[in-house]
Amino acid sequence: MYIINDIVKVFEPIKTVLTQPNLTFSRLSYDTRKMHTGADSLFFALQGQQDGHRFVYEAYQKGVRNFIVSDLALNVENFQDANFIWVKNTLRALQSLVSLHRNSIQIPVIGITGSNGKTIVKEWLSQLLKGLKKVYQSPKSYNSQLGVALSLWDLTNDYDVALIEAGISTVDEMHYLEEMIRPSLGIFTSLGPAHREGFVSKEVKLAEKWNLFIRSKKIFVPSAQVLNEYLSNERIVSWGVSNTDILRVLAIHSYELYTQVHLSYRNYDFELSIPFIDKASIDNALTCVLVLLEIGVSIDIIRDRIALLKPLDMRLQLKMGKNNSSIIDDSYSNDLASLNIALDFLNQQNQYDKKKLILSDFEGEELTAKFLNKLHQVLSTVQLDEIILVGGRFKSMVFDFSRNIHVYESTEDLLSNLSQLNFKDSVVLIKGARKYKLETISRLLTEKSHETILQINLKSLEHNLKQYRSKIDSSVKMMAMVKAFSYGSGSYEVANILQFNNVDYLTVAFVDEGSELRRSGIKLPIMVLSPHESAIDDILEYNLEPEIYSVRILKVFVQYLKNKNINDYPVHIKLDTGMHRLGFMDNEIDELLLILKNQKEVRIKSVFSHLVGAGVESLKDFTAKQFLQFNSNADKINTALGYSFLKHICNTSGIVHHPEGHMDMVRLGIGLYGFDMNPKELTLEQVGVLKTTITQIKHIPKDETIGYDRKGLLTRDSIIATVKIGYADGYSRRFGNGVGEMEINGQLVQTVGNICMDMCMLDITDIEAKEGDEVIVFPDMALAAQNIGTIPYELLTGISSRVKRVYYYE
Ligand SMILES: *Cc1c(COP(=O)(O)O)cnc(C)c1O
């Protein structure tokens, strides 16, 4: 708990208004969406994707009375009982406060950095130390300038050791992280290629990352991952194959499922088996072994525990549940910080009315009053209709929530009572420590997914949205296109994320798509591109906003509203400036205005048009003509009606190539899903990955043929794999006979023979593969589209609905 007046100096304030200097706070907040109550917190108006100052009022309403801001123009007259501290940079102010908090910490703090493997090494170390030490760790991959600050805030001296991850993307960043973490021990995991992370050279990158260790007494590294001159430093404790390594690898041999290593530690020889065969996992495991040895864990314990390591799957998974429900599966680990993140995600889900939580006991935590108090705080951030607790220790506890709580002794106990619980119309978060194996519960509650799935990474979608936001002015609104089942990626699953990220508008093609979103709890304004007059009832019932593209549809709509006595219904006027699809042509504007001026039933929310070739260099002049024509007609409408409305014309490629045409709003479509033919300096992440598995493998001699019509003639003895995806799934027949390429275990293979309805065959003669192996159907979707003469839009939206969508966050 801190008193504002005591710490105000830390921020080096430019100006202060302290109406209640003795107010205290114990929580940090920066995001009003994630805030249940603001009492007891200090709010930082960060300049992130959106300007935090815009949310000061909302934070105040939620109870916040302490604010750190940077906008000197901010008017605080209406917040008479609140404290305001103006600083130059709110993020740096937050970091200075965390540094101050760090002063009170005496336990060893281990700082972990490197290009790859930071999160894995952190999570594994924490698993390996369970029961031996009380470990505090930064949650998930919270390793950024903000993530590290938040990670450290809850650290107390009640732990034996803290594991904190640090990640940077350019020079001059690490010292800010170092100042907060001040690692007494350091771990460097690996050094990747320079260009991947925004550095000019490997040397520069290593030097920057190394800044984390300026105060560390020891630095643990794989010697192969750092440049030679670093190794001579006496603080280095390395593993590797050379004489100078403290932990030496004498021999290493991988079998089918594990790797046997012969090691020598300070001249003591021993063997270890690591349950992985890929190099990255073996390296990360050996880094963990070195750290454990150096902090005094015995070889016997290390040997036992290393053998039990599992690959990490820390992604939150959102699945379709049985009986009208959604299941969020996060059964990998359980601690307060990651519970908090998972609850935030639960909070974003609007598709069903009820929210429920299945929560296991916290491994390696004493359930002290202090801890339970924190747990209570975390749980109170979501309106939970039911809480199901798993673990003997919970039995003896009294909870003062006014909620429906059930406690089960063990996962088995819950399993045998599962049929009595009701998850209908609910979103259920399953959160548990690995030991409790709650994934068995999740498996029982979810619909089976078949071998062919489309994996959707919602975090990548969020990332792409941020990328495009960085290209538009903060005053320009963002409309996100979710037509055609969000380009094949989902309905409420995608809309929830967009709503949570404060886009201004959603757009669907048809009324049905819009009403489905409304039924799933989406509150954002929704524009409908092709409203059909037969669906006007639904437009009104679900509060959708139609595109008006012709005099005919306008008349029908106005008449309908007249009969219902409704005025000022929001509509959007579409102008045809060259696409020649839907919309008013130049010579129809006068008639449009005549009707609009003589009615009060509709009110124009926006006027818009669509570009024909925004990203095509040779169409530059045409695009300019479209802008001109659009602006002149929009102005004409504005003058005639005497009120203003939003104007917009840019789609994805328009956003990037025509910043001069952003106007009041942009309409982001395909870029959101990770495709942009020419994204300039944006880095997009592919959102959907279509996957299947090998069903059968056959050895077929030369001169035989594969599939229908004997098209796939073998010119050599071949190994053929059958996979369960065909044209009925959206894998076009045009991909047959070698045109289509898929990826198996990192290797490319081609189709052989014609594509069948539900299956197709691959020539895997030249690669290693076995039945059941995973197959990535489009390793490069843009290229695949090009190879059959189409565009990614068609491939994405063509993936049929029988292919299950599986959602991940992170
Ligand atoms: C589909 C569509 C968009 C989005 O186009 P992208 O190229 O996917 O960004 C924008 N506006 C209208 C009218 C559309 O139909």
Coordinates of C-alpha atoms in Angstrom, one line a residue, residues 84-502:
F84 CA -3.8 14.3 -10.7
I85 CA 0.0 14.1 -11.4
W86 CA 1.3 15.3 -14.7
V87 CA 4.5 13.8 -16.0
K88 CA 6.4 13.8 -19.2
N89 CA 5.9 10.2 -20.0
T90 CA 3.3 8.1 -18.2
L91 CA 4.9 4.7 -19.1
R92 CA 8.3 5.9 -17.7
A93 CA 6.5 7.1 -14.6
L94 CA 4.9 3.7 -14.1
Q95 CA 8.3 2.1 -14.5
S96 CA 9.9 4.4 -11.8
L97 CA 7.2 3.4 -9.4
V98 CA 7.9 -0.2 -10.1
S99 CA 11.6 0.5 -9.5
L100 CA 10.8 1.9 -6.2
H101 CA 8.8 -1.2 -5.3
R102 CA 11.8 -3.3 -6.4
N103 CA 13.8 -1.6 -3.6
S104 CA 11.7 -3.4 -1.0
I105 CA 12.5 -6.9 -2.5
Q106 CA 15.3 -8.9 -1.0
I107 CA 14.8 -12.3 -2.6
P108 CA 16.9 -13.4 -5.6
V109 CA 15.4 -12.2 -8.9
I110 CA 16.4 -14.2 -12.0
G111 CA 16.1 -12.1 -15.2
I112 CA 15.7 -14.1 -18.4
T113 CA 16.3 -12.8 -21.9
G114 CA 17.2 -14.0 -25.4
S115 CA 15.7 -14.2 -28.8
N116 CA 13.9 -17.5 -28.4
G117 CA 13.1 -19.7 -25.5
K118 CA 12.6 -17.1 -22.7
T119 CA 9.1 -18.1 -21.9
I120 CA 9.8 -21.9 -22.1
V121 CA 12.9 -21.6 -19.8
K122 CA 10.9 -19.5 -17.3
E123 CA 7.9 -21.9 -17.3
W124 CA 10.1 -25.0 -17.1
L125 CA 12.2 -23.7 -14.3
S126 CA 9.1 -22.9 -12.4
Q127 CA 7.8 -26.4 -12.9
L128 CA 11.1 -28.0 -12.1
L129 CA 11.3 -26.0 -8.8
K130 CA 7.8 -26.8 -7.6
G131 CA 7.8 -27.9 -4.0
L132 CA 11.5 -27.1 -3.6
K133 CA 11.2 -23.4 -3.7
K134 CA 8.3 -20.9 -3.6
V135 CA 8.6 -19.4 -7.1
Y136 CA 7.2 -16.1 -8.4
Q137 CA 7.1 -15.7 -12.1
S138 CA 6.0 -13.2 -14.7
P139 CA 2.8 -14.5 -16.3
K140 CA 2.6 -15.9 -19.9
S141 CA 5.0 -13.8 -22.0
Y142 CA 4.6 -10.6 -20.2
N143 CA 8.1 -9.3 -21.1
S144 CA 7.5 -5.9 -22.7
Q145 CA 8.1 -2.4 -21.2
L146 CA 4.6 -2.5 -19.7
G147 CA 4.4 -6.3 -19.2
V148 CA 7.6 -6.3 -17.0
A149 CA 6.3 -3.5 -14.9
L150 CA 3.0 -5.2 -14.2
S151 CA 4.8 -8.5 -13.6
L152 CA 6.9 -7.0 -10.8
W153 CA 4.2 -5.0 -9.0
D154 CA 2.8 -8.1 -7.2
L155 CA 6.2 -9.4 -6.2
T156 CA 6.7 -9.7 -2.5
N157 CA 9.3 -11.1 -0.1
D158 CA 7.0 -14.1 0.6
Y159 CA 8.7 -16.0 -2.2
D160 CA 12.1 -17.7 -2.4
V161 CA 12.9 -16.7 -5.9
A162 CA 11.4 -14.7 -8.8
L163 CA 11.7 -15.5 -12.5
I164 CA 11.1 -12.4 -14.7
E165 CA 11.2 -12.4 -18.5
A166 CA 12.6 -9.4 -20.4
G167 CA 12.0 -8.8 -24.2
I168 CA 13.1 -5.9 -26.4
S169 CA 12.7 -5.1 -30.0
T170 CA 15.2 -2.4 -30.6
V171 CA 18.2 -0.6 -29.1
D172 CA 18.1 1.6 -26.1
E173 CA 15.2 -0.4 -24.4
M174 CA 16.9 -2.9 -22.1
H175 CA 18.1 -0.4 -19.5
Y176 CA 14.5 0.5 -18.7
L177 CA 13.7 -3.1 -18.0
E178 CA 17.0 -3.6 -16.1
E179 CA 16.2 -0.7 -13.8
M180 CA 13.0 -2.5 -12.8
I181 CA 14.1 -6.1 -12.7
R182 CA 17.7 -5.6 -11.4
P183 CA 18.3 -9.3 -11.8
S184 CA 20.7 -10.8 -9.2
L185 CA 21.1 -13.7 -11.6
G186 CA 20.7 -13.7 -15.3
I187 CA 19.8 -16.2 -18.0
F188 CA 20.5 -15.7 -21.7
T189 CA 18.7 -18.3 -23.7
S190 CA 19.6 -17.8 -27.4
L191 CA 20.7 -15.3 -30.0
G192 CA 18.6 -15.3 -33.2
P193 CA 19.3 -13.6 -36.5
A194 CA 19.6 -9.8 -36.2
H195 CA 17.1 -8.7 -38.8
R196 CA 14.2 -10.7 -37.2
E197 CA 14.1 -8.4 -34.3
G198 CA 14.9 -5.0 -35.7
F199 CA 18.7 -4.8 -35.0
V200 CA 21.4 -3.9 -37.5
S201 CA 23.7 -6.7 -36.5
K202 CA 24.1 -9.6 -34.2
E203 CA 26.7 -7.8 -32.2
V204 CA 24.5 -4.8 -31.6
K205 CA 21.6 -7.1 -30.6
L206 CA 23.6 -9.1 -28.2
A207 CA 25.1 -6.0 -26.6
E208 CA 21.7 -4.5 -26.1
K209 CA 20.2 -7.7 -24.5
W210 CA 23.3 -8.0 -22.3
N211 CA 22.4 -4.8 -20.7
L212 CA 20.0 -6.8 -18.6
F213 CA 22.9 -8.2 -16.7
I214 CA 24.9 -5.2 -15.6
R215 CA 24.2 -5.9 -11.9
S216 CA 23.9 -9.7 -12.1
K217 CA 26.3 -11.8 -10.1
K218 CA 26.1 -14.7 -12.4
I219 CA 25.0 -15.1 -16.0
F220 CA 23.9 -18.5 -17.3
V221 CA 24.3 -19.1 -21.0
P222 CA 24.7 -21.8 -23.6
S223 CA 28.3 -20.9 -24.8
A224 CA 27.4 -21.5 -28.4
Q225 CA 24.8 -18.6 -28.2
V226 CA 27.2 -15.8 -27.4
L227 CA 30.2 -14.2 -29.0
N228 CA 33.6 -15.4 -27.8
E229 CA 34.6 -12.1 -26.1
Y230 CA 31.6 -12.4 -23.7
L231 CA 32.7 -15.8 -22.5
S232 CA 35.9 -14.6 -20.8
N233 CA 33.9 -12.6 -18.2
E234 CA 34.2 -14.2 -14.8
R235 CA 30.5 -13.9 -14.1
I236 CA 29.7 -16.3 -17.0
V237 CA 28.5 -19.7 -16.1
S238 CA 28.0 -21.6 -19.3
W239 CA 27.1 -25.0 -20.7
G240 CA 28.4 -26.4 -24.0
V241 CA 30.9 -28.7 -25.6
S242 CA 34.1 -26.9 -24.8
N243 CA 36.6 -27.3 -21.9
T244 CA 35.7 -23.9 -20.4
D245 CA 32.0 -24.7 -20.0
I246 CA 31.0 -25.4 -16.4
L247 CA 28.4 -27.9 -17.6
R248 CA 29.9 -29.9 -20.4
V249 CA 28.1 -32.0 -22.9
L250 CA 30.3 -35.1 -23.5
A251 CA 27.9 -37.0 -25.7
I252 CA 24.4 -36.6 -27.0
H253 CA 22.2 -39.1 -28.7
S254 CA 18.5 -38.8 -29.8
Y255 CA 16.2 -41.7 -30.0
E256 CA 12.6 -41.8 -31.3
L257 CA 11.1 -40.0 -28.3
Y258 CA 13.9 -38.7 -26.1
T259 CA 17.5 -37.6 -26.0
Q260 CA 20.2 -39.2 -23.9
V261 CA 22.9 -36.7 -22.8
H262 CA 26.2 -37.5 -21.1
L263 CA 27.2 -34.5 -19.0
S264 CA 30.0 -33.4 -16.8
Y265 CA 29.4 -30.8 -14.1
R266 CA 32.4 -29.4 -12.3
N267 CA 34.2 -32.7 -13.2
Y268 CA 31.4 -34.9 -12.0
D269 CA 30.0 -37.2 -14.8
F270 CA 26.4 -38.2 -15.1
E271 CA 23.7 -39.1 -17.6
L272 CA 20.3 -37.5 -18.2
S273 CA 17.4 -38.2 -20.4
I274 CA 15.5 -35.3 -21.9
P275 CA 12.0 -36.1 -23.2
F276 CA 12.5 -34.2 -26.5
I277 CA 14.4 -34.6 -29.7
D278 CA 14.4 -31.2 -31.3
K279 CA 17.4 -29.0 -30.8
A280 CA 15.6 -26.0 -29.3
S281 CA 13.9 -28.0 -26.6
I282 CA 17.2 -29.8 -25.7
D283 CA 19.0 -26.5 -25.5
N284 CA 16.4 -25.0 -23.3
A285 CA 16.3 -28.1 -21.0
L286 CA 20.1 -27.9 -20.6
T287 CA 19.9 -24.3 -19.7
C288 CA 17.4 -25.2 -17.0
V289 CA 19.7 -28.1 -15.8
L290 CA 22.6 -25.6 -15.4
V291 CA 20.6 -23.2 -13.4
L292 CA 19.2 -25.9 -11.1
L293 CA 22.7 -27.3 -10.5
E294 CA 24.1 -23.8 -9.7
I295 CA 21.3 -23.1 -7.2
G296 CA 22.0 -26.4 -5.4
V297 CA 19.4 -28.8 -6.6
S298 CA 20.7 -32.4 -6.5
I299 CA 21.4 -34.3 -9.7
D300 CA 18.9 -37.1 -8.7
I301 CA 16.1 -34.6 -8.4
I302 CA 17.0 -32.9 -11.6
R303 CA 17.1 -36.3 -13.4
D304 CA 13.6 -37.2 -12.2
R305 CA 12.1 -33.9 -13.0
I306 CA 13.6 -33.3 -16.4
A307 CA 12.2 -36.6 -17.5
L308 CA 8.7 -35.3 -16.8
L309 CA 8.9 -32.0 -18.8
K310 CA 6.2 -31.4 -21.3
P311 CA 6.0 -29.2 -24.3
L312 CA 4.3 -25.9 -23.5
D313 CA 0.9 -25.0 -24.8
M314 CA 0.1 -21.9 -23.0
R315 CA -2.5 -20.7 -25.4
L316 CA -5.9 -19.9 -24.1
Q317 CA -8.2 -22.0 -26.3
L318 CA -11.7 -21.1 -27.1
K319 CA -13.8 -24.1 -28.1
M320 CA -17.4 -24.8 -29.0
G321 CA -19.0 -26.6 -26.1
K322 CA -21.7 -29.1 -26.0
N323 CA -25.2 -28.0 -25.3
N324 CA -24.9 -24.4 -26.4
S325 CA -21.8 -23.3 -24.5
S326 CA -18.3 -22.1 -25.1
I327 CA -15.3 -23.5 -23.3
I328 CA -12.1 -21.6 -22.6
D329 CA -9.4 -24.1 -21.9
D330 CA -6.4 -22.9 -19.9
S331 CA -5.5 -26.0 -18.0
Y332 CA -1.8 -25.6 -18.4
S333 CA -0.9 -23.7 -15.3
N334 CA -2.5 -21.8 -12.4
D335 CA -1.3 -18.7 -10.7
L336 CA -3.0 -15.4 -9.9
A337 CA -1.5 -13.5 -12.7
S338 CA -2.4 -15.9 -15.4
L339 CA -5.8 -16.4 -13.8
N340 CA -6.3 -12.7 -14.2
I341 CA -5.5 -12.8 -17.9
A342 CA -7.8 -15.7 -18.5
L343 CA -10.6 -14.0 -16.6
D344 CA -10.1 -10.9 -18.8
F345 CA -10.6 -13.1 -21.8
L346 CA -13.7 -14.7 -20.2
N347 CA -15.0 -11.2 -19.7
Q348 CA -14.8 -10.4 -23.4
Q349 CA -17.1 -13.2 -24.3
N350 CA -20.7 -12.1 -24.9
Q351 CA -22.2 -15.1 -26.8
Y352 CA -24.0 -16.6 -23.8
D353 CA -25.5 -15.1 -20.8
K354 CA -23.8 -16.9 -18.0
K355 CA -20.1 -17.0 -17.1
K356 CA -18.7 -19.9 -15.1
L357 CA -15.3 -20.9 -13.7
I358 CA -13.8 -24.2 -13.0
L359 CA -10.7 -23.6 -11.0
S360 CA -8.1 -26.0 -9.5
D361 CA -6.0 -25.4 -6.4
F362 CA -2.8 -23.4 -6.8
E363 CA 0.2 -25.7 -6.7
G364 CA 3.0 -24.6 -4.5
E365 CA 1.1 -21.7 -2.9
E366 CA 0.3 -21.5 0.8
L367 CA -3.3 -20.5 1.1
T368 CA -2.6 -17.6 3.5
A369 CA -5.2 -15.0 4.3
K370 CA -3.2 -12.6 2.2
F371 CA -3.3 -14.9 -0.8
L372 CA -7.0 -15.6 -0.5
N373 CA -7.7 -11.9 -0.2
K374 CA -5.9 -11.4 -3.6
L375 CA -7.7 -14.4 -5.1
H376 CA -10.9 -12.8 -4.0
Q377 CA -9.9 -9.6 -5.6
V378 CA -9.1 -11.3 -8.9
L379 CA -12.3 -13.3 -8.9
S380 CA -14.4 -10.2 -8.3
T381 CA -13.4 -8.7 -11.6
V382 CA -15.9 -10.9 -13.4
Q383 CA -19.5 -11.4 -12.8
L384 CA -19.4 -15.2 -12.3
D385 CA -22.6 -17.2 -12.1
E386 CA -21.0 -20.3 -10.7
I387 CA -17.6 -21.2 -9.4
I388 CA -16.4 -24.8 -9.3
L389 CA -13.3 -25.4 -7.2
V390 CA -11.2 -28.5 -7.4
G391 CA -8.8 -29.4 -4.6
G392 CA -9.0 -30.8 -1.1
R393 CA -7.7 -27.6 0.5
F394 CA -10.6 -25.6 -0.7
K395 CA -13.0 -27.9 1.2
S396 CA -12.1 -26.4 4.6
M397 CA -12.3 -22.9 3.4
V398 CA -15.0 -20.3 3.9
F399 CA -15.7 -18.1 0.9
D400 CA -17.6 -14.9 1.4
F401 CA -18.7 -14.6 -2.2
S402 CA -22.4 -14.4 -2.5
R403 CA -22.1 -16.7 -5.5
N404 CA -22.9 -20.3 -6.3
I405 CA -19.8 -22.2 -5.2
H406 CA -19.2 -26.0 -5.4
V407 CA -16.0 -27.6 -4.1
Y408 CA -14.7 -31.0 -5.2
E409 CA -12.0 -32.9 -3.5
S410 CA -10.2 -33.9 -6.8
T411 CA -10.6 -33.9 -10.6
E412 CA -11.9 -37.5 -10.3
D413 CA -14.5 -36.3 -7.8
L414 CA -15.6 -33.5 -10.2
L415 CA -15.6 -36.0 -13.1
S416 CA -18.0 -38.4 -11.4
N417 CA -20.3 -35.5 -10.6
L418 CA -20.0 -33.7 -13.9
S419 CA -23.4 -34.9 -15.2
Q420 CA -25.1 -33.1 -12.4
L421 CA -23.6 -29.7 -13.4
N422 CA -25.3 -27.6 -16.0
F423 CA -23.2 -25.6 -18.5
K424 CA -26.0 -24.7 -20.9
D425 CA -26.0 -21.2 -22.3
S426 CA -22.7 -20.5 -20.5
V427 CA -19.1 -19.5 -21.2
V428 CA -17.0 -21.7 -19.0
L429 CA -13.4 -20.9 -18.1
I430 CA -11.4 -24.0 -17.2
K431 CA -8.3 -22.9 -15.3
G432 CA -6.0 -25.3 -13.5
A433 CA -2.6 -26.3 -12.6
R434 CA -1.1 -29.0 -14.8
K435 CA -1.2 -31.6 -12.0
Y436 CA -5.0 -31.5 -11.9
K437 CA -5.4 -32.5 -15.5
L438 CA -8.4 -30.4 -16.1
E439 CA -8.0 -31.0 -19.8
T440 CA -10.0 -34.2 -19.2
I441 CA -12.9 -32.0 -18.1
S442 CA -12.5 -29.7 -21.1
R443 CA -12.5 -32.7 -23.4
L444 CA -15.8 -33.9 -22.0
L445 CA -17.5 -30.6 -22.3
T446 CA -16.5 -29.7 -25.9
E447 CA -17.7 -30.9 -29.2
K448 CA -15.3 -33.3 -30.9
S449 CA -13.2 -31.6 -33.6
H450 CA -12.4 -33.6 -36.6
E451 CA -9.0 -34.1 -38.1
T452 CA -9.3 -31.1 -40.4
I453 CA -9.4 -27.8 -38.5
L454 CA -8.9 -24.2 -39.1
Q455 CA -6.9 -22.8 -36.2
I456 CA -7.6 -19.1 -35.6
N457 CA -5.1 -17.1 -33.6
L458 CA -7.1 -14.2 -32.0
K459 CA -4.0 -12.6 -30.7
S460 CA -2.6 -12.3 -34.3
L461 CA -5.9 -10.7 -35.3
E462 CA -5.4 -8.1 -32.5
H463 CA -1.8 -7.6 -33.6
N464 CA -2.9 -6.9 -37.2
L465 CA -5.6 -4.5 -36.0
K466 CA -2.9 -2.6 -34.1
Q467 CA -0.7 -2.5 -37.2
Y468 CA -3.3 -0.8 -39.2
R469 CA -4.3 1.5 -36.4
S470 CA -0.7 2.7 -36.4
K471 CA -1.3 3.9 -40.0
I472 CA -4.3 6.1 -39.3
D473 CA -4.7 9.2 -37.3
S474 CA -6.3 8.8 -33.9
S475 CA -9.3 10.8 -35.0
V476 CA -10.0 8.4 -37.9
K477 CA -12.6 5.8 -37.0
M478 CA -12.0 2.1 -37.6
M479 CA -14.7 -0.1 -39.2
A480 CA -13.8 -3.8 -39.3
M481 CA -15.3 -6.0 -42.0
V482 CA -16.7 -9.2 -40.6
K483 CA -18.7 -10.2 -43.6
A484 CA -18.7 -13.7 -44.9
F485 CA -18.2 -15.2 -41.5
S486 CA -15.3 -12.8 -40.9
Y487 CA -13.5 -13.9 -44.2
G488 CA -14.0 -17.5 -43.0
S489 CA -12.6 -16.9 -39.5
G490 CA -15.7 -16.9 -37.3
S491 CA -18.5 -14.8 -36.1
Y492 CA -18.8 -13.8 -32.4
E493 CA -15.3 -15.2 -31.7
V494 CA -13.8 -12.5 -33.9
A495 CA -16.4 -9.8 -33.2
N496 CA -15.8 -10.1 -29.4
I497 CA -12.1 -9.4 -29.8
L498 CA -12.9 -6.4 -32.1
Q499 CA -15.4 -5.0 -29.7
F500 CA -13.0 -5.4 -26.8
N501 CA -10.4 -3.5 -28.9
N502 CA -12.8 -0.6 -29.4

